[in-house]
mmCIF file of C-alpha atoms in Angstrom:
data_model
loop_
_atom_site.group_PDB
_atom_site.id
_atom_site.type_symbol
_atom_site.label_atom_id
_atom_site.label_comp_id
_atom_site.label_asym_id
_atom_site.label_seq_id
_atom_site.Cartn_x
_atom_site.Cartn_y
_atom_site.Cartn_z
ATOM 1 C CA MET A 26 55.107 137.030 92.427
ATOM 2 C CA GLU A 27 53.828 139.892 89.689
ATOM 3 C CA ALA A 28 56.445 141.895 89.602
ATOM 4 C CA PHE A 29 59.081 138.704 89.048
ATOM 5 C CA PHE A 30 57.079 137.713 86.028
ATOM 6 C CA PHE A 31 55.524 140.628 84.772
ATOM 7 C CA ASP A 32 57.352 143.688 85.793
ATOM 8 C CA GLU A 33 61.108 143.143 85.421
ATOM 9 C CA ALA A 34 61.974 146.786 85.995
ATOM 10 C CA LYS A 35 60.264 146.599 89.387
ATOM 11 C CA TYR A 36 61.811 143.341 90.607
ATOM 12 C CA GLN A 37 65.018 144.797 90.025
ATOM 13 C CA LEU A 38 64.487 147.734 91.889
ATOM 14 C CA LEU A 39 62.898 146.061 95.153
ATOM 15 C CA TYR A 40 65.215 142.444 95.126
ATOM 16 C CA ASN A 41 68.168 143.201 93.298
ATOM 17 C CA CYS A 42 71.272 142.519 95.840
ATOM 18 C CA SER A 43 74.012 144.016 93.889
ATOM 19 C CA PHE A 44 74.080 147.305 96.000
ATOM 20 C CA TYR A 45 75.686 145.530 99.085
ATOM 21 C CA ASP A 46 78.129 142.537 100.031
ATOM 22 C CA TYR A 47 75.796 140.511 102.301
ATOM 23 C CA ASP A 48 78.952 139.013 103.472
ATOM 24 C CA SER A 49 80.125 142.052 105.410
ATOM 25 C CA ILE A 50 78.030 140.332 108.004
ATOM 26 C CA PRO A 51 79.936 137.449 108.297
ATOM 27 C CA ALA A 52 77.774 134.051 108.556
ATOM 28 C CA GLU A 53 78.594 132.856 112.061
ATOM 29 C CA SER A 54 77.208 136.149 113.102
ATOM 30 C CA ARG A 55 73.417 136.208 111.034
ATOM 31 C CA ALA A 56 73.246 131.903 112.408
ATOM 32 C CA HIS A 57 71.155 130.840 115.502
ATOM 33 C CA PRO A 58 71.826 127.281 115.543
ATOM 34 C CA ILE A 59 70.094 126.818 118.862
ATOM 35 C CA VAL A 60 66.903 128.520 117.899
ATOM 36 C CA GLY A 61 66.878 127.244 114.593
ATOM 37 C CA SER A 62 67.175 123.359 116.005
ATOM 38 C CA ILE A 63 64.178 124.503 118.272
ATOM 39 C CA PHE A 64 61.864 125.367 115.245
ATOM 40 C CA VAL A 65 62.737 122.104 113.694
ATOM 41 C CA ALA A 66 62.481 119.778 116.256
ATOM 42 C CA THR A 67 59.132 121.465 117.805
ATOM 43 C CA ALA A 68 57.800 121.274 113.642
ATOM 44 C CA VAL A 69 58.471 117.537 113.011
ATOM 45 C CA PHE A 70 57.217 116.921 116.467
ATOM 46 C CA PHE A 71 54.082 118.542 115.613
ATOM 47 C CA ILE A 72 53.860 117.129 111.507
ATOM 48 C CA ILE A 73 54.489 113.416 113.285
ATOM 49 C CA ILE A 74 51.129 113.810 115.731
ATOM 50 C CA TYR A 75 49.389 115.386 112.739
ATOM 51 C CA ILE A 76 49.360 112.907 110.148
ATOM 52 C CA PRO A 77 47.664 109.970 111.992
ATOM 53 C CA CYS A 78 45.085 112.626 112.361
ATOM 54 C CA LEU A 79 44.712 113.456 109.045
ATOM 55 C CA LEU A 80 45.055 109.907 107.855
ATOM 56 C CA VAL A 81 41.652 109.004 110.624
ATOM 57 C CA PHE A 82 39.666 112.136 109.078
ATOM 58 C CA LEU A 83 39.898 110.412 105.410
ATOM 59 C CA HIS A 84 37.739 107.348 106.784
ATOM 60 C CA LYS A 85 34.111 107.218 105.884
ATOM 61 C CA GLU A 86 32.198 107.976 108.181
ATOM 62 C CA TYR A 87 34.301 111.120 109.192
ATOM 63 C CA ARG A 88 34.910 112.563 105.696
ATOM 64 C CA GLN A 89 31.119 112.793 105.501
ATOM 65 C CA GLN A 90 30.796 115.130 108.317
ATOM 66 C CA PRO A 91 31.239 119.108 107.069
ATOM 67 C CA CYS A 92 33.665 119.762 109.836
ATOM 68 C CA TYR A 93 35.861 117.150 110.014
ATOM 69 C CA GLN A 94 36.113 117.901 105.848
ATOM 70 C CA LEU A 95 37.061 121.739 107.024
ATOM 71 C CA MET A 96 39.597 119.930 109.476
ATOM 72 C CA PHE A 97 41.556 117.938 106.732
ATOM 73 C CA ILE A 98 41.814 120.796 104.681
ATOM 74 C CA LEU A 99 42.983 123.207 107.605
ATOM 75 C CA GLY A 100 45.543 120.187 108.611
ATOM 76 C CA ILE A 101 46.968 119.874 105.077
ATOM 77 C CA ASN A 102 47.490 123.553 105.265
ATOM 78 C CA ASP A 103 48.961 123.373 108.876
ATOM 79 C CA ILE A 104 51.490 120.660 107.824
ATOM 80 C CA ALA A 105 52.554 122.928 104.746
ATOM 81 C CA LEU A 106 52.814 125.687 107.238
ATOM 82 C CA LEU A 107 54.987 123.375 109.598
ATOM 83 C CA LEU A 108 57.562 122.996 107.059
ATOM 84 C CA PHE A 109 57.723 126.636 105.965
ATOM 85 C CA SER A 110 57.582 127.889 109.324
ATOM 86 C CA GLY A 111 59.444 125.594 111.507
ATOM 87 C CA VAL A 112 61.261 123.139 109.300
ATOM 88 C CA LEU A 113 62.288 125.581 106.343
ATOM 89 C CA THR A 114 62.649 128.909 108.951
ATOM 90 C CA GLY A 115 65.028 126.786 111.207
ATOM 91 C CA ILE A 116 67.338 125.353 108.296
ATOM 92 C CA TYR A 117 68.028 128.833 107.258
ATOM 93 C CA GLY A 118 68.314 129.832 110.818
ATOM 94 C CA ILE A 119 70.827 127.120 111.357
ATOM 95 C CA PHE A 120 73.245 128.583 108.630
ATOM 96 C CA GLY A 121 72.208 131.978 108.511
ATOM 97 C CA THR A 122 71.240 132.242 105.385
ATOM 98 C CA VAL A 123 70.262 135.518 103.528
ATOM 99 C CA TYR A 124 67.907 136.331 101.025
ATOM 100 C CA CYS A 125 70.711 137.409 98.300
ATOM 101 C CA GLN A 126 72.240 133.761 98.527
ATOM 102 C CA TYR A 127 69.291 132.233 96.923
ATOM 103 C CA PRO A 128 67.115 135.283 95.725
ATOM 104 C CA LYS A 129 64.605 133.400 93.662
ATOM 105 C CA THR A 130 64.310 130.445 95.832
ATOM 106 C CA ILE A 131 63.507 132.658 99.213
ATOM 107 C CA TYR A 132 61.603 134.868 96.969
ATOM 108 C CA PHE A 133 59.407 131.731 95.613
ATOM 109 C CA LEU A 134 58.708 130.221 99.091
ATOM 110 C CA GLY A 135 57.792 133.322 100.858
ATOM 111 C CA SER A 136 55.335 133.725 98.238
ATOM 112 C CA GLY A 137 54.282 130.276 99.110
ATOM 113 C CA GLY A 138 54.477 131.200 102.986
ATOM 114 C CA VAL A 139 52.690 134.174 102.808
ATOM 115 C CA SER A 140 49.633 132.642 101.106
ATOM 116 C CA LEU A 141 49.530 129.812 103.054
ATOM 117 C CA TRP A 142 48.879 131.834 105.963
ATOM 118 C CA CYS A 143 46.323 133.572 104.393
ATOM 119 C CA ALA A 144 44.320 130.379 103.360
ATOM 120 C CA GLN A 145 44.498 129.378 106.520
ATOM 121 C CA CYS A 146 43.105 132.330 107.988
ATOM 122 C CA ILE A 147 40.100 131.988 105.773
ATOM 123 C CA THR A 148 39.940 128.353 106.237
ATOM 124 C CA LEU A 149 39.884 129.387 109.930
ATOM 125 C CA VAL A 150 37.010 131.719 109.509
ATOM 126 C CA ILE A 151 35.295 128.873 107.636
ATOM 127 C CA LEU A 152 35.651 126.279 110.358
ATOM 128 C CA ALA A 153 34.324 128.665 113.419
ATOM 129 C CA LEU A 154 31.432 129.629 110.773
ATOM 130 C CA ASN A 155 30.916 126.176 110.813
ATOM 131 C CA ARG A 156 31.285 125.523 114.380
ATOM 132 C CA CYS A 157 28.759 128.133 114.969
ATOM 133 C CA LEU A 158 25.906 127.229 112.723
ATOM 134 C CA GLU A 159 26.354 123.557 114.254
ATOM 135 C CA MET A 160 25.932 125.022 117.412
ATOM 136 C CA GLY A 161 23.074 127.606 117.100
ATOM 137 C CA ASN A 162 21.237 126.711 113.567
ATOM 138 C CA ARG A 163 21.448 123.411 112.463
ATOM 139 C CA HIS A 164 19.072 124.182 109.426
ATOM 140 C CA TRP A 165 21.823 127.101 108.079
ATOM 141 C CA ALA A 166 24.515 124.614 108.502
ATOM 142 C CA ASP A 167 22.849 122.381 106.534
ATOM 143 C CA ILE A 168 22.071 125.066 103.841
ATOM 144 C CA LEU A 169 25.846 126.446 103.614
ATOM 145 C CA PHE A 170 27.459 123.305 104.478
ATOM 146 C CA GLY A 171 25.767 120.177 103.321
ATOM 147 C CA LYS A 172 25.489 118.147 100.677
ATOM 148 C CA GLY A 173 29.251 118.551 99.092
ATOM 149 C CA ARG A 174 29.018 122.243 99.691
ATOM 150 C CA VAL A 175 32.200 122.195 101.475
ATOM 151 C CA LEU A 176 34.165 122.298 98.121
ATOM 152 C CA HIS A 177 32.646 125.320 97.072
ATOM 153 C CA TRP A 178 34.361 126.699 100.343
ATOM 154 C CA MET A 179 37.190 125.134 99.725
ATOM 155 C CA PHE A 180 37.578 126.527 96.143
ATOM 156 C CA LEU A 181 37.143 129.814 97.996
ATOM 157 C CA SER A 182 40.261 129.657 100.415
ATOM 158 C CA ILE A 183 42.398 128.154 97.016
ATOM 159 C CA ALA A 184 41.315 131.347 95.437
ATOM 160 C CA TYR A 185 42.621 133.318 97.967
ATOM 161 C CA PHE A 186 45.556 131.651 98.253
ATOM 162 C CA ASN A 187 46.475 132.300 94.599
ATOM 163 C CA ILE A 188 45.391 136.236 94.932
ATOM 164 C CA VAL A 189 47.950 136.289 97.657
ATOM 165 C CA CYS A 190 50.389 134.322 95.966
ATOM 166 C CA TRP A 191 50.938 136.180 92.597
ATOM 167 C CA TRP A 192 49.492 139.530 93.483
ATOM 168 C CA THR A 193 51.012 140.391 96.560
ATOM 169 C CA ALA A 194 54.581 140.772 98.075
ATOM 170 C CA PRO A 195 56.704 137.833 99.126
ATOM 171 C CA GLY A 196 58.139 137.142 102.885
ATOM 172 C CA ILE A 197 61.707 137.140 103.059
ATOM 173 C CA PHE A 198 63.614 135.185 105.341
ATOM 174 C CA ASN A 199 65.427 137.410 107.789
ATOM 175 C CA PRO A 200 68.125 135.682 109.459
ATOM 176 C CA PHE A 201 68.602 138.507 112.532
ATOM 177 C CA ARG A 202 65.082 138.382 113.815
ATOM 178 C CA MET A 203 64.394 134.639 112.753
ATOM 179 C CA ALA A 204 61.061 135.409 110.890
ATOM 180 C CA TRP A 205 59.651 136.154 107.271
ATOM 181 C CA LEU A 206 59.579 139.943 106.703
ATOM 182 C CA PHE A 207 58.886 141.818 103.454
ATOM 183 C CA ASN A 208 62.289 143.966 103.140
ATOM 184 C CA PRO A 209 64.828 141.535 101.745
ATOM 185 C CA HIS A 210 67.649 143.787 102.554
ATOM 186 C CA ASP A 211 66.589 144.545 106.042
ATOM 187 C CA VAL A 212 69.633 145.337 108.688
ATOM 188 C CA TYR A 213 71.545 146.095 105.140
ATOM 189 C CA TYR A 214 69.115 148.872 104.111
ATOM 190 C CA ALA A 215 66.447 150.062 106.867
ATOM 191 C CA ASP A 216 64.072 151.089 103.914
ATOM 192 C CA PRO A 217 62.701 154.288 105.218
ATOM 193 C CA GLU A 218 60.535 154.801 102.646
ATOM 194 C CA VAL A 219 58.397 152.098 103.617
ATOM 195 C CA ARG A 220 58.480 150.293 100.327
ATOM 196 C CA TYR A 221 58.158 146.709 100.993
ATOM 197 C CA TYR A 222 54.558 146.864 101.969
ATOM 198 C CA ASN A 223 51.995 143.948 101.570
ATOM 199 C CA GLY A 224 48.413 145.463 102.159
ATOM 200 C CA VAL A 225 46.677 142.137 101.719
ATOM 201 C CA GLN A 226 48.382 140.492 104.360
ATOM 202 C CA PHE A 227 48.218 143.778 106.689
ATOM 203 C CA TYR A 228 44.441 143.565 106.551
ATOM 204 C CA ASN A 229 43.752 139.925 106.436
ATOM 205 C CA ASN A 230 45.802 140.103 109.826
ATOM 206 C CA ILE A 231 43.507 143.240 110.995
ATOM 207 C CA ALA A 232 40.638 141.065 109.528
ATOM 208 C CA MET A 233 41.442 138.032 111.377
ATOM 209 C CA ILE A 234 41.672 139.797 114.781
ATOM 210 C CA ILE A 235 38.161 141.116 114.450
ATOM 211 C CA VAL A 236 36.265 138.554 112.402
ATOM 212 C CA MET A 237 37.419 135.456 115.146
ATOM 213 C CA THR A 238 36.846 137.619 117.790
ATOM 214 C CA THR A 239 33.174 138.542 116.845
ATOM 215 C CA ILE A 240 32.906 134.578 115.807
ATOM 216 C CA TYR A 241 34.559 133.172 118.800
ATOM 217 C CA SER A 242 32.372 135.621 121.067
ATOM 218 C CA THR A 243 29.371 134.165 119.336
ATOM 219 C CA PHE A 244 30.317 130.691 120.017
ATOM 220 C CA LEU A 245 31.109 131.247 123.668
ATOM 221 C CA TYR A 246 27.557 132.966 123.923
ATOM 222 C CA ILE A 247 25.935 129.629 122.104
ATOM 223 C CA LEU A 248 27.877 127.582 124.265
ATOM 224 C CA TYR A 249 26.658 129.487 127.444
ATOM 225 C CA LYS A 250 23.043 129.031 126.586
ATOM 226 C CA ARG A 251 23.246 125.546 125.744
ATOM 227 C CA SER A 252 25.129 124.617 129.219
ATOM 228 C CA SER A 253 22.598 126.572 130.960
ATOM 229 C CA VAL A 254 20.460 124.065 129.764
ATOM 230 C CA THR A 255 21.814 120.912 130.122
ATOM 231 C CA GLN A 256 23.846 122.074 132.951
ATOM 232 C CA ASN A 257 27.251 120.557 131.381
ATOM 233 C CA LEU A 258 29.237 123.154 132.838
ATOM 234 C CA LYS A 259 32.391 120.445 132.467
ATOM 235 C CA HIS A 260 32.293 120.494 128.823
ATOM 236 C CA ALA A 261 31.169 124.113 128.582
ATOM 237 C CA LYS A 262 34.436 124.913 130.672
ATOM 238 C CA LEU A 263 36.450 122.642 128.449
ATOM 239 C CA SER A 264 35.039 123.677 125.240
ATOM 240 C CA PHE A 265 36.065 127.491 126.506
ATOM 241 C CA ILE A 266 39.642 126.211 127.078
ATOM 242 C CA GLN A 267 39.848 124.934 123.310
ATOM 243 C CA VAL A 268 38.192 128.079 121.719
ATOM 244 C CA PHE A 269 40.308 130.528 123.953
ATOM 245 C CA ALA A 270 43.494 128.991 122.961
ATOM 246 C CA ILE A 271 43.164 128.890 119.024
ATOM 247 C CA CYS A 272 42.268 131.686 119.030
ATOM 248 C CA LEU A 273 44.292 133.873 121.696
ATOM 249 C CA ALA A 274 47.225 132.229 119.516
ATOM 250 C CA THR A 275 45.620 133.522 116.165
ATOM 251 C CA VAL A 276 44.987 137.022 117.525
ATOM 252 C CA ILE A 277 48.336 137.060 118.912
ATOM 253 C CA ILE A 278 50.203 136.108 115.724
ATOM 254 C CA CYS A 279 47.962 138.342 113.893
ATOM 255 C CA LEU A 280 48.896 141.415 115.850
ATOM 256 C CA ALA A 281 52.353 140.147 116.309
ATOM 257 C CA TYR A 282 53.355 140.165 112.531
ATOM 258 C CA VAL A 283 51.595 143.473 111.859
ATOM 259 C CA ILE A 284 53.911 145.073 114.568
ATOM 260 C CA ILE A 285 57.278 143.416 113.309
ATOM 261 C CA GLN A 286 57.037 144.291 109.832
ATOM 262 C CA TYR A 287 57.366 147.935 110.797
ATOM 263 C CA VAL A 288 58.417 148.107 114.125
ATOM 264 C CA THR A 289 62.128 146.986 115.510
ATOM 265 C CA LEU A 290 61.594 145.406 118.513
ATOM 266 C CA PRO A 291 63.676 143.077 120.772
ATOM 267 C CA VAL A 292 65.082 140.267 118.385
ATOM 268 C CA GLU A 293 64.183 137.650 121.005
ATOM 269 C CA LEU A 294 60.384 138.879 120.296
ATOM 270 C CA GLY A 295 60.763 138.053 116.859
ATOM 271 C CA TYR A 296 61.865 134.494 117.771
ATOM 272 C CA LEU A 297 58.594 134.232 120.585
ATOM 273 C CA THR A 298 56.525 135.291 117.133
ATOM 274 C CA GLN A 299 57.585 132.380 115.144
ATOM 275 C CA PHE A 300 57.744 129.961 117.784
ATOM 276 C CA ILE A 301 54.317 130.584 118.457
ATOM 277 C CA TRP A 302 53.207 130.432 114.888
ATOM 278 C CA ILE A 303 54.685 126.940 114.488
ATOM 279 C CA CYS A 304 52.945 125.779 117.221
ATOM 280 C CA ASN A 305 49.785 127.630 116.080
ATOM 281 C CA SER A 306 49.926 125.236 113.155
ATOM 282 C CA GLY A 307 50.732 122.372 115.388
ATOM 283 C CA PHE A 308 47.926 123.093 118.059
ATOM 284 C CA PRO A 309 45.017 121.361 116.465
ATOM 285 C CA ALA A 310 46.941 118.193 116.267
ATOM 286 C CA ILE A 311 47.202 118.291 120.211
ATOM 287 C CA ILE A 312 43.668 119.163 120.528
ATOM 288 C CA TYR A 313 42.433 116.457 118.874
ATOM 289 C CA LEU A 314 44.129 113.428 120.453
ATOM 290 C CA THR A 315 43.934 114.814 124.325
ATOM 291 C CA LEU A 316 39.955 116.552 124.250
ATOM 292 C CA ASN A 317 38.472 113.660 121.909
ATOM 293 C CA PRO A 318 38.583 110.008 122.715
ATOM 294 C CA THR A 319 36.612 108.698 120.052
ATOM 295 C CA LEU A 320 39.217 110.724 117.556
ATOM 296 C CA ARG A 321 42.544 109.254 119.901
ATOM 297 C CA HIS A 322 41.369 105.843 119.684
ATOM 298 C CA HIS A 323 40.979 105.626 115.618
ATOM 299 C CA VAL A 324 44.582 107.801 115.670
ATOM 300 C CA PHE A 325 45.892 104.841 117.655
ATOM 301 C CA MET A 326 44.456 102.118 115.134
ATOM 302 C CA VAL A 327 46.284 104.023 112.537
ATOM 303 C CA VAL A 328 49.226 103.733 114.139
ATOM 304 C CA ASN A 329 48.464 100.337 114.642
ATOM 305 C CA ARG A 330 47.479 99.259 111.393
ATOM 306 C CA LYS A 331 46.062 95.854 112.013
ATOM 307 C CA ARG A 332 43.988 97.099 114.714
ATOM 308 C CA TYR A 333 42.673 99.548 113.362
ATOM 309 C CA LEU A 334 41.345 97.572 110.058
ATOM 310 C CA ALA A 335 39.958 95.309 112.376
ATOM 311 C CA SER A 336 38.260 97.756 114.177
ATOM 312 C CA HIS A 337 37.099 100.896 111.733
ATOM 313 C CA LYS A 338 33.925 100.284 111.546
ATOM 314 C CA SER A 339 33.564 101.596 115.601
ATOM 315 C CA THR A 340 30.790 104.144 115.741
ATOM 316 C CA ILE A 341 32.140 107.819 115.033
ATOM 317 C CA THR A 342 31.241 110.534 118.146
ATOM 318 C CA PRO A 343 31.027 113.875 116.603
ATOM 319 C CA ALA A 344 29.281 115.753 119.444
ATOM 320 C CA VAL A 345 33.206 115.652 120.772
ATOM 321 C CA THR A 346 34.466 117.882 118.492
ATOM 322 C CA PRO A 347 38.283 118.089 119.226
ATOM 323 C CA SER A 348 38.903 121.544 117.387
ATOM 324 C CA VAL A 349 35.445 123.549 118.531
ATOM 325 C CA PHE A 350 36.707 126.299 116.275
#
């Protein structure tokens, strides 16, 4: 957002809509009501099942554990991203909204969306590090995450969010590809000079591909060594499925958004990329409810408030970690 607040000339050069008429492409040609409705419905579904999980994470016995503290932070970020990447994108897609209809609104929303994505990435890395250390070296896990130090990690995520929000280019909704790209005039103006570029987001995605692959490979190695001792192969396979699914979705999104920002691909791939992004923000809730019986039980108690109040002292079983990032 620095161009808007601190560099009026740059803002007018890059984001002025006066050199074309956006209605030269009519709204009915820009709108995607079916795809947009799918995005909205998918995001709302994930939000509905995610909120009870976050309410459970606020319970004393959960919030005392660093991994659940990090999962709560990630969950807040995920819900914000579901509202952005699913609900907002879907509504804009249904009506075929383009940047020049609401330039300032979309500019600020796009800044927030890119920042939320980058904050989600760094939170995932922190959570992955926590999971590896909890399994491989409890001493270092206590040093880095014990005694309220998760708060320090949260400040790192918040700082990264603000840096990206204030000092990098915003994503701009593109109804033709149903995605958030950096060129606000895409289709109307092709940007052959590549003036619309966000280096932080680009390198963030590249780093995520490398770092997440490295951390998860380490995690799977630790898991394999532990399973060879305990012979708990069923648990190892289950954990592998969880890790593989979340890692793969995140890596696919990082790679896809690096590509679609600068390469014109079939529009269907843009739809698919955005849909995977929505699902990636909602998948943790599915994992919590399907692969952690203890957490699932407490979520059902939250839904049925009276029963939850009567049984909130149930023992938490942290060994069954739902997301195993």
